[in-house]
Amino acid sequence: MAVQTILRISPAAWLGPILALVAMGYARIIYPATYDPYPLALTSVAGWTVSVIGPTVAAFGAWEGGRLHRAGWWGLPHARPAVVVAGASLAPVLVAGLGALGAAIAIRFADAGVLAWPDLRVVGVETCVVTAQALLGFAIGLRLRPVVAVPAAFLLMFTWMALPAAILPVWLDFPTGAWAGCCAIDSDLAPRAVVSAITVVVGFLVAALVLLRQPFARIQFGLASLAAALGIATGLWLVRGMDSNPTVPRDPSVLVCAPGPPEVCVWPEHRSRLATAARVVAKVAPTWLAAGVPLPARFSEEWSEVLPSSTGRVTIRSDNEEEIVLSLARGVLPPVPPCALRSEVPYFGFEARDYVIAWLVDVAGVPPDRYASTHVNGDKILGTVAAVRALPPDEQRAWLAGNLAAMRACGVAPPLEPAG
Amino acid sequence: MTLWLRVRRARTCVAVALALAASLLLTGDLALPIPSLRVGSTLALPFAFLLPLAVATVVAYALGAGDPRAEAVACRPMRLLDTAYALAVAALALGACGLLWAADVSDTAPAAGRNALGYVGLTLLGRRLVGPHAAPILPVGFVLLTAMFGVRPGVERDWWAWPLAGASDPVAWLFAGAFLLLGAAAALAGTGADR
C-alpha cells in the first residue's frame, strides 16, 4: 500500500503520533522498581505502556479488518495472498504501536540520562504482545461489523491488560507482559514471566488465525475464544504462586568488586561509587574490628536471600560517605532468621537492629543522630547509644554480642539498655 | 414493526442492557488502572463506568443493522423510530441500574445508568459526526480522554469529566441528559447520509 494511501485512509497513521505522545506521557509517570540507571528496570517501566498501546492497536487492527469485512474481500478469490493483504493493512498499525513503544522506551531512558540498549527480552515480549493484539483485532474486525469490532477489540484487550492488575493475587498480572515491578537493581526478569506472556501471545495468535481461516463458520468464534482462553490459562498456570514481582536474583557474575578484606562488590550501575565505598570500608573496617564487631569477608549488593553467611548485604545508593557507612552497618548485621516471619516464638531482633546500627555508626565516627533522627524513638536510641559508648570496651562488646545473638535467633531478648 | 424490531436486534439490545445490570453485580467496586496524565499517576477507573459502553455499542450496531437504501424510501418515519429506539434502550439500561440501586445491591449502578444515557447520546452524535461505522468510538474515546486528562492534582475531577462523577453529582446527570438530547436531535436532523 502506498504511503500516500496509508496516510489518507488509515486511522493508525492519523492517531499514531497521538498514541506515541500518550505512551511517552504514561512512561514518565509510572513508578519504577528502582531509580538506578538499570536498563532492565527502565525498559520494563516503559514496557508497561503496552497496557494502553496493545488495546489501541487492537482497535486500529479491527478498523483495518473492518475495511475488508465491508468489502467482503476475504471470502472472495483473490490474486494476492491473504497474508500480503493482511500485512499491508496491519503495517501502519504495527508501525504506530511499535513506534509508540519505542518512543516510550526512548523517553524513559532519556529522562534517566542513560545511554544504553534497552533490555531485548522485554522489548521482544512487548513487540510480540503488540503484534498479537493487532492481529487479533484485525481478525475480529474481519468477522464482525466495524461498529462492534472496534470498541469490542479495544475493550476486550484493555480489560485483559488492566483487569489482572486490579485484582489479587499479584501474579495474575504477569502473563500480560506489562511488568512495572521489574526490576530492582539486584533482580532480573523471571524466565517464567517471559514464557507466560509468550504463551498468551501464542494463544491470541492462534485465536486470530482461527478467525482468519476460510471458509468461515460461526463455530470459529467459539474455537478462537477457546484458544485465547487456553493461552491465558496456561500463562497463569506458569506463574502461579510467584512473588509480588516477576523477578529472580540477578546474575552475580556481573558484579564489580574492589579487593579487601573485606571485599566490596557493587552492580555495574553503581561502578562509579565503588572507589568511594572501598575507601570507606578501608577506613571503618579496622575501627569496627577493634570494637569487636564480627565483619563479613565481603560486602555485596546481591539479593539478600541468596547471600552466603560470609557476605554482608549493602546498597551503595550514593557517593555520600555517611550513607555508605550506614549501609555497611546494616550489612554487618546477621540476616533475619526464617523463624522471625512465623509467629510461634517472638523475635526481638528487629528492635535490636536500630540500636546496634546507631552504635556502629557512632563507632565509625559518624554522628549517630544521622541514623536515629529518622526513627520515632530516635531520642531513646541516641540516649542508649551514648550510655553504651560510655562503657568500657569489654562491656560494649558484651552488649553488642547480646544484641547480635537476639538477631540471629528467635526467643532471645536483646540487652537493649546497658547493664548497670 | 416485528420485522423492524428483529432487524434492529431488539433481543440483543435488551439482553445487553440487562447484562449491564448483571455485570454491575458481579464486578462490584472493581476499578481498572488507567493512565491519568495530568495527575502523573494511574487512576483507578471504576469498571462500572466502562460497562455502559457496551450499551452504546449495541445501539450503534442495531441502528446500522438495516438496509439503508430500502429504509430511505420507507413510508414509516424511520429516523424518528430509530431515535426513539435508541432512547428506549438507554432508558432500559437506566431502569435496570435503577432497580439495582433501589434494591440497595450496587452503589455504582446509578452512575453506570447515567453514563449509559450519556454514552448513547454520544453514539448518536457520533453517527452524524464520524459515520455509523465509527460511531461508538466517540464515547469510548471520550471516556479515555476524561480518564487521562479529566483529573488534576488537587482537583477531584474537571467539570467536563462527567463520566467519572459519582451518582450524586447533579451536573454529571445534566451533562449525560444533555448529550442524550443532543444526540437525539442530531439523529432526527440527519440527512440520510449517515444511514
mmCIF file of N, CA, C and O in Angstrom, chain A residues 85-171:
data_model
loop_
_atom_site.group_PDB
_atom_site.id
_atom_site.type_symbol
_atom_site.label_atom_id
_atom_site.label_comp_id
_atom_site.label_asym_id
_atom_site.label_seq_id
_atom_site.Cartn_x
_atom_site.Cartn_y
_atom_site.Cartn_z
ATOM 1 N N VAL A 85 -2.087 -9.164 1.925
ATOM 2 C CA VAL A 85 -3.108 -8.120 2.108
ATOM 3 C C VAL A 85 -3.231 -7.768 3.596
ATOM 4 O O VAL A 85 -3.272 -6.587 3.972
ATOM 5 N N ALA A 86 -3.262 -8.814 4.442
ATOM 6 C CA ALA A 86 -3.355 -8.545 5.879
ATOM 7 C C ALA A 86 -2.135 -7.769 6.351
ATOM 8 O O ALA A 86 -2.242 -6.825 7.136
ATOM 9 N N GLY A 87 -0.967 -8.165 5.835
ATOM 10 C CA GLY A 87 0.277 -7.480 6.220
ATOM 11 C C GLY A 87 0.254 -6.018 5.817
ATOM 12 O O GLY A 87 0.654 -5.132 6.578
ATOM 13 N N ALA A 88 -0.242 -5.772 4.597
ATOM 14 C CA ALA A 88 -0.299 -4.381 4.121
ATOM 15 C C ALA A 88 -1.263 -3.560 4.969
ATOM 16 O O ALA A 88 -1.013 -2.393 5.280
ATOM 17 N N SER A 89 -2.376 -4.206 5.398
ATOM 18 C CA SER A 89 -3.341 -3.485 6.234
ATOM 19 C C SER A 89 -2.780 -3.233 7.626
ATOM 20 O O SER A 89 -3.035 -2.191 8.242
ATOM 21 N N LEU A 90 -2.036 -4.221 8.119
ATOM 22 C CA LEU A 90 -1.557 -4.114 9.501
ATOM 23 C C LEU A 90 -0.251 -3.330 9.625
ATOM 24 O O LEU A 90 0.115 -2.936 10.739
ATOM 25 N N ALA A 91 0.437 -3.133 8.511
ATOM 26 C CA ALA A 91 1.739 -2.452 8.588
ATOM 27 C C ALA A 91 1.644 -1.089 9.293
ATOM 28 O O ALA A 91 2.408 -0.825 10.237
ATOM 29 N N PRO A 92 0.712 -0.206 8.881
ATOM 30 C CA PRO A 92 0.643 1.083 9.586
ATOM 31 C C PRO A 92 0.263 0.931 11.053
ATOM 32 O O PRO A 92 0.703 1.707 11.903
ATOM 33 N N VAL A 93 -0.552 -0.103 11.349
ATOM 34 C CA VAL A 93 -0.961 -0.341 12.740
ATOM 35 C C VAL A 93 0.256 -0.720 13.581
ATOM 36 O O VAL A 93 0.471 -0.195 14.684
ATOM 37 N N LEU A 94 1.058 -1.631 13.031
ATOM 38 C CA LEU A 94 2.238 -2.074 13.774
ATOM 39 C C LEU A 94 3.269 -0.951 13.891
ATOM 40 O O LEU A 94 3.920 -0.815 14.929
ATOM 41 N N VAL A 95 3.383 -0.175 12.835
ATOM 42 C CA VAL A 95 4.322 0.963 12.907
ATOM 43 C C VAL A 95 3.879 1.921 14.019
ATOM 44 O O VAL A 95 4.691 2.388 14.820
ATOM 45 N N ALA A 96 2.564 2.179 14.089
ATOM 46 C CA ALA A 96 2.053 3.087 15.133
ATOM 47 C C ALA A 96 2.296 2.500 16.516
ATOM 48 O O ALA A 96 2.776 3.188 17.429
ATOM 49 N N GLY A 97 1.981 1.205 16.695
ATOM 50 C CA GLY A 97 2.112 0.573 18.011
ATOM 51 C C GLY A 97 3.560 0.441 18.444
ATOM 52 O O GLY A 97 3.922 0.820 19.562
ATOM 53 N N LEU A 98 4.386 -0.086 17.549
ATOM 54 C CA LEU A 98 5.788 -0.290 17.917
ATOM 55 C C LEU A 98 6.522 1.044 18.003
ATOM 56 O O LEU A 98 7.450 1.204 18.805
ATOM 57 N N GLY A 99 6.093 1.997 17.181
ATOM 58 C CA GLY A 99 6.679 3.340 17.277
ATOM 59 C C GLY A 99 6.377 3.962 18.638
ATOM 60 O O GLY A 99 7.244 4.581 19.266
ATOM 61 N N ALA A 100 5.131 3.785 19.105
ATOM 62 C CA ALA A 100 4.755 4.329 20.424
ATOM 63 C C ALA A 100 5.560 3.644 21.527
ATOM 64 O O ALA A 100 6.022 4.288 22.474
ATOM 65 N N LEU A 101 5.733 2.331 21.381
ATOM 66 C CA LEU A 101 6.525 1.596 22.375
ATOM 67 C C LEU A 101 7.975 2.101 22.378
ATOM 68 O O LEU A 101 8.563 2.342 23.446
ATOM 69 N N GLY A 102 8.521 2.265 21.185
ATOM 70 C CA GLY A 102 9.890 2.778 21.081
ATOM 71 C C GLY A 102 10.016 4.168 21.671
ATOM 72 O O GLY A 102 11.001 4.477 22.372
ATOM 73 N N ALA A 103 9.017 5.006 21.416
ATOM 74 C CA ALA A 103 9.049 6.370 21.956
ATOM 75 C C ALA A 103 8.994 6.347 23.480
ATOM 76 O O ALA A 103 9.690 7.123 24.154
ATOM 77 N N ALA A 104 8.169 5.434 24.027
ATOM 78 C CA ALA A 104 8.058 5.327 25.490
ATOM 79 C C ALA A 104 9.397 4.906 26.100
ATOM 80 O O ALA A 104 9.844 5.455 27.117
ATOM 81 N N ILE A 105 10.036 3.938 25.461
ATOM 82 C CA ILE A 105 11.334 3.473 25.973
ATOM 83 C C ILE A 105 12.372 4.596 25.859
ATOM 84 O O ILE A 105 13.140 4.853 26.792
ATOM 85 N N ALA A 106 12.349 5.268 24.717
ATOM 86 C CA ALA A 106 13.343 6.324 24.490
ATOM 87 C C ALA A 106 13.202 7.451 25.517
ATOM 88 O O ALA A 106 14.201 7.922 26.080
ATOM 89 N N ILE A 107 11.958 7.858 25.801
ATOM 90 C CA ILE A 107 11.781 8.979 26.737
ATOM 91 C C ILE A 107 12.190 8.566 28.149
ATOM 92 O O ILE A 107 12.732 9.357 28.915
ATOM 93 N N ARG A 108 11.924 7.311 28.492
ATOM 94 C CA ARG A 108 12.285 6.845 29.841
ATOM 95 C C ARG A 108 13.810 6.815 30.009
ATOM 96 O O ARG A 108 14.343 7.210 31.047
ATOM 97 N N PHE A 109 14.492 6.348 28.983
ATOM 98 C CA PHE A 109 15.963 6.317 29.049
ATOM 99 C C PHE A 109 16.517 7.752 29.046
ATOM 100 O O PHE A 109 17.473 8.048 29.756
ATOM 101 N N ALA A 110 15.906 8.611 28.232
ATOM 102 C CA ALA A 110 16.384 9.997 28.174
ATOM 103 C C ALA A 110 16.183 10.687 29.516
ATOM 104 O O ALA A 110 17.058 11.421 29.992
ATOM 105 N N ASP A 111 15.038 10.450 30.149
ATOM 106 C CA ASP A 111 14.767 11.054 31.467
ATOM 107 C C ASP A 111 15.794 10.606 32.495
ATOM 108 O O ASP A 111 16.197 11.375 33.367
ATOM 109 N N ALA A 112 16.173 9.328 32.410
ATOM 110 C CA ALA A 112 17.139 8.792 33.380
ATOM 111 C C ALA A 112 18.573 9.143 32.999
ATOM 112 O O ALA A 112 19.500 8.876 33.779
ATOM 113 N N GLY A 113 18.750 9.721 31.823
ATOM 114 C CA GLY A 113 20.094 10.072 31.370
ATOM 115 C C GLY A 113 20.946 8.845 31.094
ATOM 116 O O GLY A 113 22.169 8.877 31.284
ATOM 117 N N VAL A 114 20.318 7.787 30.664
ATOM 118 C CA VAL A 114 21.049 6.536 30.419
ATOM 119 C C VAL A 114 21.216 6.337 28.919
ATOM 120 O O VAL A 114 20.243 6.382 28.173
ATOM 121 N N LEU A 115 22.445 6.125 28.518
ATOM 122 C CA LEU A 115 22.731 5.829 27.124
ATOM 123 C C LEU A 115 23.108 4.351 27.049
ATOM 124 O O LEU A 115 24.257 3.977 27.270
ATOM 125 N N ALA A 116 22.110 3.512 26.838
ATOM 126 C CA ALA A 116 22.356 2.072 26.800
ATOM 127 C C ALA A 116 21.266 1.422 25.974
ATOM 128 O O ALA A 116 20.236 2.039 25.688
ATOM 129 N N TRP A 117 21.500 0.166 25.614
ATOM 130 C CA TRP A 117 20.475 -0.576 24.889
ATOM 131 C C TRP A 117 19.372 -0.986 25.851
ATOM 132 O O TRP A 117 19.657 -1.394 26.970
ATOM 133 N N PRO A 118 18.125 -0.887 25.436
ATOM 134 C CA PRO A 118 17.060 -1.416 26.296
ATOM 135 C C PRO A 118 17.175 -2.936 26.398
ATOM 136 O O PRO A 118 17.846 -3.563 25.564
ATOM 137 N N ASP A 119 16.542 -3.511 27.393
ATOM 138 C CA ASP A 119 16.583 -4.956 27.578
ATOM 139 C C ASP A 119 15.816 -5.640 26.448
ATOM 140 O O ASP A 119 14.609 -5.421 26.283
ATOM 141 N N LEU A 120 16.517 -6.457 25.703
ATOM 142 C CA LEU A 120 15.920 -7.028 24.492
ATOM 143 C C LEU A 120 14.837 -8.053 24.795
ATOM 144 O O LEU A 120 13.924 -8.260 23.988
ATOM 145 N N ARG A 121 14.914 -8.693 25.970
ATOM 146 C CA ARG A 121 13.848 -9.652 26.320
ATOM 147 C C ARG A 121 12.518 -8.913 26.482
ATOM 148 O O ARG A 121 11.482 -9.343 25.963
ATOM 149 N N VAL A 122 12.571 -7.794 27.206
ATOM 150 C CA VAL A 122 11.334 -7.026 27.435
ATOM 151 C C VAL A 122 10.834 -6.447 26.111
ATOM 152 O O VAL A 122 9.639 -6.547 25.782
ATOM 153 N N VAL A 123 11.760 -5.884 25.344
ATOM 154 C CA VAL A 123 11.361 -5.311 24.052
ATOM 155 C C VAL A 123 10.744 -6.388 23.166
ATOM 156 O O VAL A 123 9.709 -6.180 22.518
ATOM 157 N N GLY A 124 11.365 -7.574 23.171
ATOM 158 C CA GLY A 124 10.860 -8.681 22.353
ATOM 159 C C GLY A 124 9.460 -9.094 22.770
ATOM 160 O O GLY A 124 8.576 -9.262 21.918
ATOM 161 N N VAL A 125 9.257 -9.235 24.074
ATOM 162 C CA VAL A 125 7.928 -9.657 24.553
ATOM 163 C C VAL A 125 6.894 -8.587 24.230
ATOM 164 O O VAL A 125 5.792 -8.893 23.744
ATOM 165 N N GLU A 126 7.228 -7.332 24.488
ATOM 166 C CA GLU A 126 6.251 -6.255 24.222
ATOM 167 C C GLU A 126 5.926 -6.180 22.725
ATOM 168 O O GLU A 126 4.777 -5.929 22.341
ATOM 169 N N THR A 127 6.937 -6.421 21.885
ATOM 170 C CA THR A 127 6.700 -6.424 20.438
ATOM 171 C C THR A 127 5.723 -7.540 20.073
ATOM 172 O O THR A 127 4.791 -7.345 19.274
ATOM 173 N N CYS A 128 5.941 -8.707 20.677
ATOM 174 C CA CYS A 128 5.025 -9.838 20.411
ATOM 175 C C CYS A 128 3.612 -9.509 20.902
ATOM 176 O O CYS A 128 2.620 -9.834 20.232
ATOM 177 N N VAL A 129 3.515 -8.885 22.087
ATOM 178 C CA VAL A 129 2.195 -8.548 22.646
ATOM 179 C C VAL A 129 1.462 -7.580 21.711
ATOM 180 O O VAL A 129 0.286 -7.792 21.371
ATOM 181 N N VAL A 130 2.176 -6.553 21.273
ATOM 182 C CA VAL A 130 1.553 -5.556 20.387
ATOM 183 C C VAL A 130 1.133 -6.211 19.071
ATOM 184 O O VAL A 130 0.006 -6.003 18.578
ATOM 185 N N THR A 131 2.004 -7.044 18.514
ATOM 186 C CA THR A 131 1.707 -7.694 17.238
ATOM 187 C C THR A 131 0.501 -8.627 17.367
ATOM 188 O O THR A 131 -0.408 -8.624 16.518
ATOM 189 N N ALA A 132 0.482 -9.423 18.447
ATOM 190 C CA ALA A 132 -0.618 -10.378 18.626
ATOM 191 C C ALA A 132 -1.939 -9.642 18.803
ATOM 192 O O ALA A 132 -2.967 -10.049 18.240
ATOM 193 N N GLN A 133 -1.919 -8.562 19.571
ATOM 194 C CA GLN A 133 -3.174 -7.845 19.796
ATOM 195 C C GLN A 133 -3.638 -7.140 18.527
ATOM 196 O O GLN A 133 -4.847 -7.065 18.257
ATOM 197 N N ALA A 134 -2.700 -6.650 17.738
ATOM 198 C CA ALA A 134 -3.074 -6.019 16.464
ATOM 199 C C ALA A 134 -3.698 -7.052 15.529
ATOM 200 O O ALA A 134 -4.732 -6.795 14.891
ATOM 201 N N LEU A 135 -3.075 -8.241 15.466
ATOM 202 C CA LEU A 135 -3.586 -9.277 14.569
ATOM 203 C C LEU A 135 -4.949 -9.796 15.041
ATOM 204 O O LEU A 135 -5.853 -10.024 14.231
ATOM 205 N N LEU A 136 -5.082 -9.942 16.366
ATOM 206 C CA LEU A 136 -6.369 -10.414 16.887
ATOM 207 C C LEU A 136 -7.458 -9.364 16.621
ATOM 208 O O LEU A 136 -8.581 -9.707 16.229
ATOM 209 N N GLY A 137 -7.107 -8.106 16.805
ATOM 210 C CA GLY A 137 -8.054 -7.034 16.492
ATOM 211 C C GLY A 137 -8.447 -7.069 15.020
ATOM 212 O O GLY A 137 -9.621 -6.936 14.667
ATOM 213 N N PHE A 138 -7.446 -7.296 14.168
ATOM 214 C CA PHE A 138 -7.699 -7.382 12.718
ATOM 215 C C PHE A 138 -8.673 -8.516 12.416
ATOM 216 O O PHE A 138 -9.624 -8.352 11.639
ATOM 217 N N ALA A 139 -8.439 -9.664 13.067
ATOM 218 C CA ALA A 139 -9.302 -10.826 12.825
ATOM 219 C C ALA A 139 -10.721 -10.567 13.321
ATOM 220 O O ALA A 139 -11.696 -10.948 12.660
ATOM 221 N N ILE A 140 -10.836 -9.906 14.465
ATOM 222 C CA ILE A 140 -12.175 -9.561 14.980
ATOM 223 C C ILE A 140 -12.874 -8.616 14.004
ATOM 224 O O ILE A 140 -14.057 -8.767 13.692
ATOM 225 N N GLY A 141 -12.105 -7.657 13.501
ATOM 226 C CA GLY A 141 -12.662 -6.703 12.543
ATOM 227 C C GLY A 141 -13.105 -7.369 11.257
ATOM 228 O O GLY A 141 -14.066 -6.942 10.614
ATOM 229 N N LEU A 142 -12.396 -8.432 10.886
ATOM 230 C CA LEU A 142 -12.728 -9.131 9.658
ATOM 231 C C LEU A 142 -14.034 -9.896 9.782
ATOM 232 O O LEU A 142 -14.733 -10.136 8.797
ATOM 233 N N ARG A 143 -14.372 -10.299 11.016
ATOM 234 C CA ARG A 143 -15.547 -11.163 11.205
ATOM 235 C C ARG A 143 -16.753 -10.445 11.800
ATOM 236 O O ARG A 143 -17.852 -10.966 11.770
ATOM 237 N N LEU A 144 -16.547 -9.284 12.404
ATOM 238 C CA LEU A 144 -17.676 -8.527 12.962
ATOM 239 C C LEU A 144 -17.769 -7.191 12.246
ATOM 240 O O LEU A 144 -16.796 -6.724 11.659
ATOM 241 N N ARG A 145 -18.924 -6.584 12.362
ATOM 242 C CA ARG A 145 -19.035 -5.247 11.769
ATOM 243 C C ARG A 145 -18.136 -4.278 12.523
ATOM 244 O O ARG A 145 -18.008 -4.374 13.743
ATOM 245 N N PRO A 146 -17.559 -3.326 11.807
ATOM 246 C CA PRO A 146 -16.645 -2.378 12.455
ATOM 247 C C PRO A 146 -17.292 -1.658 13.637
ATOM 248 O O PRO A 146 -16.625 -1.344 14.619
ATOM 249 N N VAL A 147 -18.588 -1.421 13.543
ATOM 250 C CA VAL A 147 -19.274 -0.686 14.596
ATOM 251 C C VAL A 147 -19.189 -1.444 15.937
ATOM 252 O O VAL A 147 -19.181 -0.830 17.007
ATOM 253 N N VAL A 148 -19.073 -2.762 15.868
ATOM 254 C CA VAL A 148 -18.926 -3.566 17.078
ATOM 255 C C VAL A 148 -17.457 -3.940 17.283
ATOM 256 O O VAL A 148 -16.940 -3.928 18.407
ATOM 257 N N ALA A 149 -16.790 -4.267 16.173
ATOM 258 C CA ALA A 149 -15.441 -4.822 16.274
ATOM 259 C C ALA A 149 -14.458 -3.847 16.911
ATOM 260 O O ALA A 149 -13.642 -4.250 17.754
ATOM 261 N N VAL A 150 -14.515 -2.577 16.524
ATOM 262 C CA VAL A 150 -13.518 -1.626 17.022
ATOM 263 C C VAL A 150 -13.635 -1.427 18.539
ATOM 264 O O VAL A 150 -12.650 -1.625 19.267
ATOM 265 N N PRO A 151 -14.842 -1.074 19.069
ATOM 266 C CA PRO A 151 -14.912 -0.953 20.534
ATOM 267 C C PRO A 151 -14.710 -2.283 21.249
ATOM 268 O O PRO A 151 -14.095 -2.319 22.317
ATOM 269 N N ALA A 152 -15.201 -3.381 20.628
ATOM 270 C CA ALA A 152 -15.038 -4.684 21.292
ATOM 271 C C ALA A 152 -13.572 -5.051 21.397
ATOM 272 O O ALA A 152 -13.107 -5.504 22.455
ATOM 273 N N ALA A 153 -12.822 -4.861 20.302
ATOM 274 C CA ALA A 153 -11.389 -5.198 20.338
ATOM 275 C C ALA A 153 -10.679 -4.351 21.389
ATOM 276 O O ALA A 153 -9.866 -4.855 22.171
ATOM 277 N N PHE A 154 -11.008 -3.064 21.421
ATOM 278 C CA PHE A 154 -10.341 -2.196 22.405
ATOM 279 C C PHE A 154 -10.688 -2.610 23.826
ATOM 280 O O PHE A 154 -9.796 -2.792 24.668
ATOM 281 N N LEU A 155 -11.994 -2.768 24.086
ATOM 282 C CA LEU A 155 -12.408 -3.027 25.479
ATOM 283 C C LEU A 155 -11.964 -4.413 25.949
ATOM 284 O O LEU A 155 -11.564 -4.573 27.104
ATOM 285 N N LEU A 156 -12.005 -5.400 25.055
ATOM 286 C CA LEU A 156 -11.550 -6.743 25.453
ATOM 287 C C LEU A 156 -10.069 -6.720 25.796
ATOM 288 O O LEU A 156 -9.636 -7.247 26.838
ATOM 289 N N MET A 157 -9.272 -6.108 24.943
ATOM 290 C CA MET A 157 -7.827 -6.073 25.184
ATOM 291 C C MET A 157 -7.483 -5.186 26.388
ATOM 292 O O MET A 157 -6.586 -5.502 27.159
ATOM 293 N N PHE A 158 -8.223 -4.090 26.528
ATOM 294 C CA PHE A 158 -7.951 -3.223 27.680
ATOM 295 C C PHE A 158 -8.299 -3.949 28.976
ATOM 296 O O PHE A 158 -7.557 -3.877 29.963
ATOM 297 N N THR A 159 -9.416 -4.665 28.957
ATOM 298 C CA THR A 159 -9.804 -5.415 30.153
ATOM 299 C C THR A 159 -8.757 -6.485 30.462
ATOM 300 O O THR A 159 -8.368 -6.667 31.615
ATOM 301 N N TRP A 160 -8.271 -7.170 29.428
ATOM 302 C CA TRP A 160 -7.246 -8.195 29.655
ATOM 303 C C TRP A 160 -5.968 -7.563 30.233
ATOM 304 O O TRP A 160 -5.348 -8.112 31.127
ATOM 305 N N MET A 161 -5.582 -6.416 29.726
ATOM 306 C CA MET A 161 -4.336 -5.813 30.199
ATOM 307 C C MET A 161 -4.489 -5.166 31.576
ATOM 308 O O MET A 161 -3.533 -5.139 32.360
ATOM 309 N N ALA A 162 -5.678 -4.617 31.864
ATOM 310 C CA ALA A 162 -5.817 -3.830 33.102
ATOM 311 C C ALA A 162 -6.447 -4.610 34.251
ATOM 312 O O ALA A 162 -6.106 -4.371 35.411
ATOM 313 N N LEU A 163 -7.352 -5.532 33.919
ATOM 314 C CA LEU A 163 -8.084 -6.211 34.993
ATOM 315 C C LEU A 163 -7.158 -7.009 35.923
ATOM 316 O O LEU A 163 -7.292 -6.903 37.152
ATOM 317 N N PRO A 164 -6.219 -7.809 35.403
ATOM 318 C CA PRO A 164 -5.368 -8.573 36.329
ATOM 319 C C PRO A 164 -4.577 -7.688 37.290
ATOM 320 O O PRO A 164 -4.247 -8.110 38.398
ATOM 321 N N ALA A 165 -4.275 -6.457 36.843
ATOM 322 C CA ALA A 165 -3.524 -5.554 37.717
ATOM 323 C C ALA A 165 -4.393 -5.035 38.856
ATOM 324 O O ALA A 165 -3.877 -4.489 39.839
ATOM 325 N N ALA A 166 -5.723 -5.194 38.709
ATOM 326 C CA ALA A 166 -6.634 -4.634 39.709
ATOM 327 C C ALA A 166 -7.080 -5.661 40.737
ATOM 328 O O ALA A 166 -7.788 -5.321 41.676
ATOM 329 N N ILE A 167 -6.702 -6.919 40.526
ATOM 330 C CA ILE A 167 -7.163 -7.953 41.456
ATOM 331 C C ILE A 167 -5.979 -8.762 41.985
ATOM 332 O O ILE A 167 -4.887 -8.723 41.425
ATOM 333 N N LEU A 168 -6.216 -9.466 43.042
ATOM 334 C CA LEU A 168 -5.186 -10.292 43.662
ATOM 335 C C LEU A 168 -5.439 -11.757 43.296
ATOM 336 O O LEU A 168 -6.579 -12.124 42.997
ATOM 337 N N PRO A 169 -4.436 -12.612 43.318
ATOM 338 C CA PRO A 169 -3.034 -12.347 43.667
ATOM 339 C C PRO A 169 -2.281 -11.575 42.581
ATOM 340 O O PRO A 169 -2.728 -11.526 41.434
ATOM 341 N N VAL A 170 -1.147 -11.029 42.993
ATOM 342 C CA VAL A 170 -0.405 -10.118 42.120
ATOM 343 C C VAL A 170 0.060 -10.805 40.841
ATOM 344 O O VAL A 170 0.107 -10.181 39.781
ATOM 345 N N TRP A 171 0.377 -12.090 40.932
ATOM 346 C CA TRP A 171 0.931 -12.771 39.747
ATOM 347 C C TRP A 171 -0.070 -12.931 38.606
ATOM 348 O O TRP A 171 0.323 -13.291 37.497
#
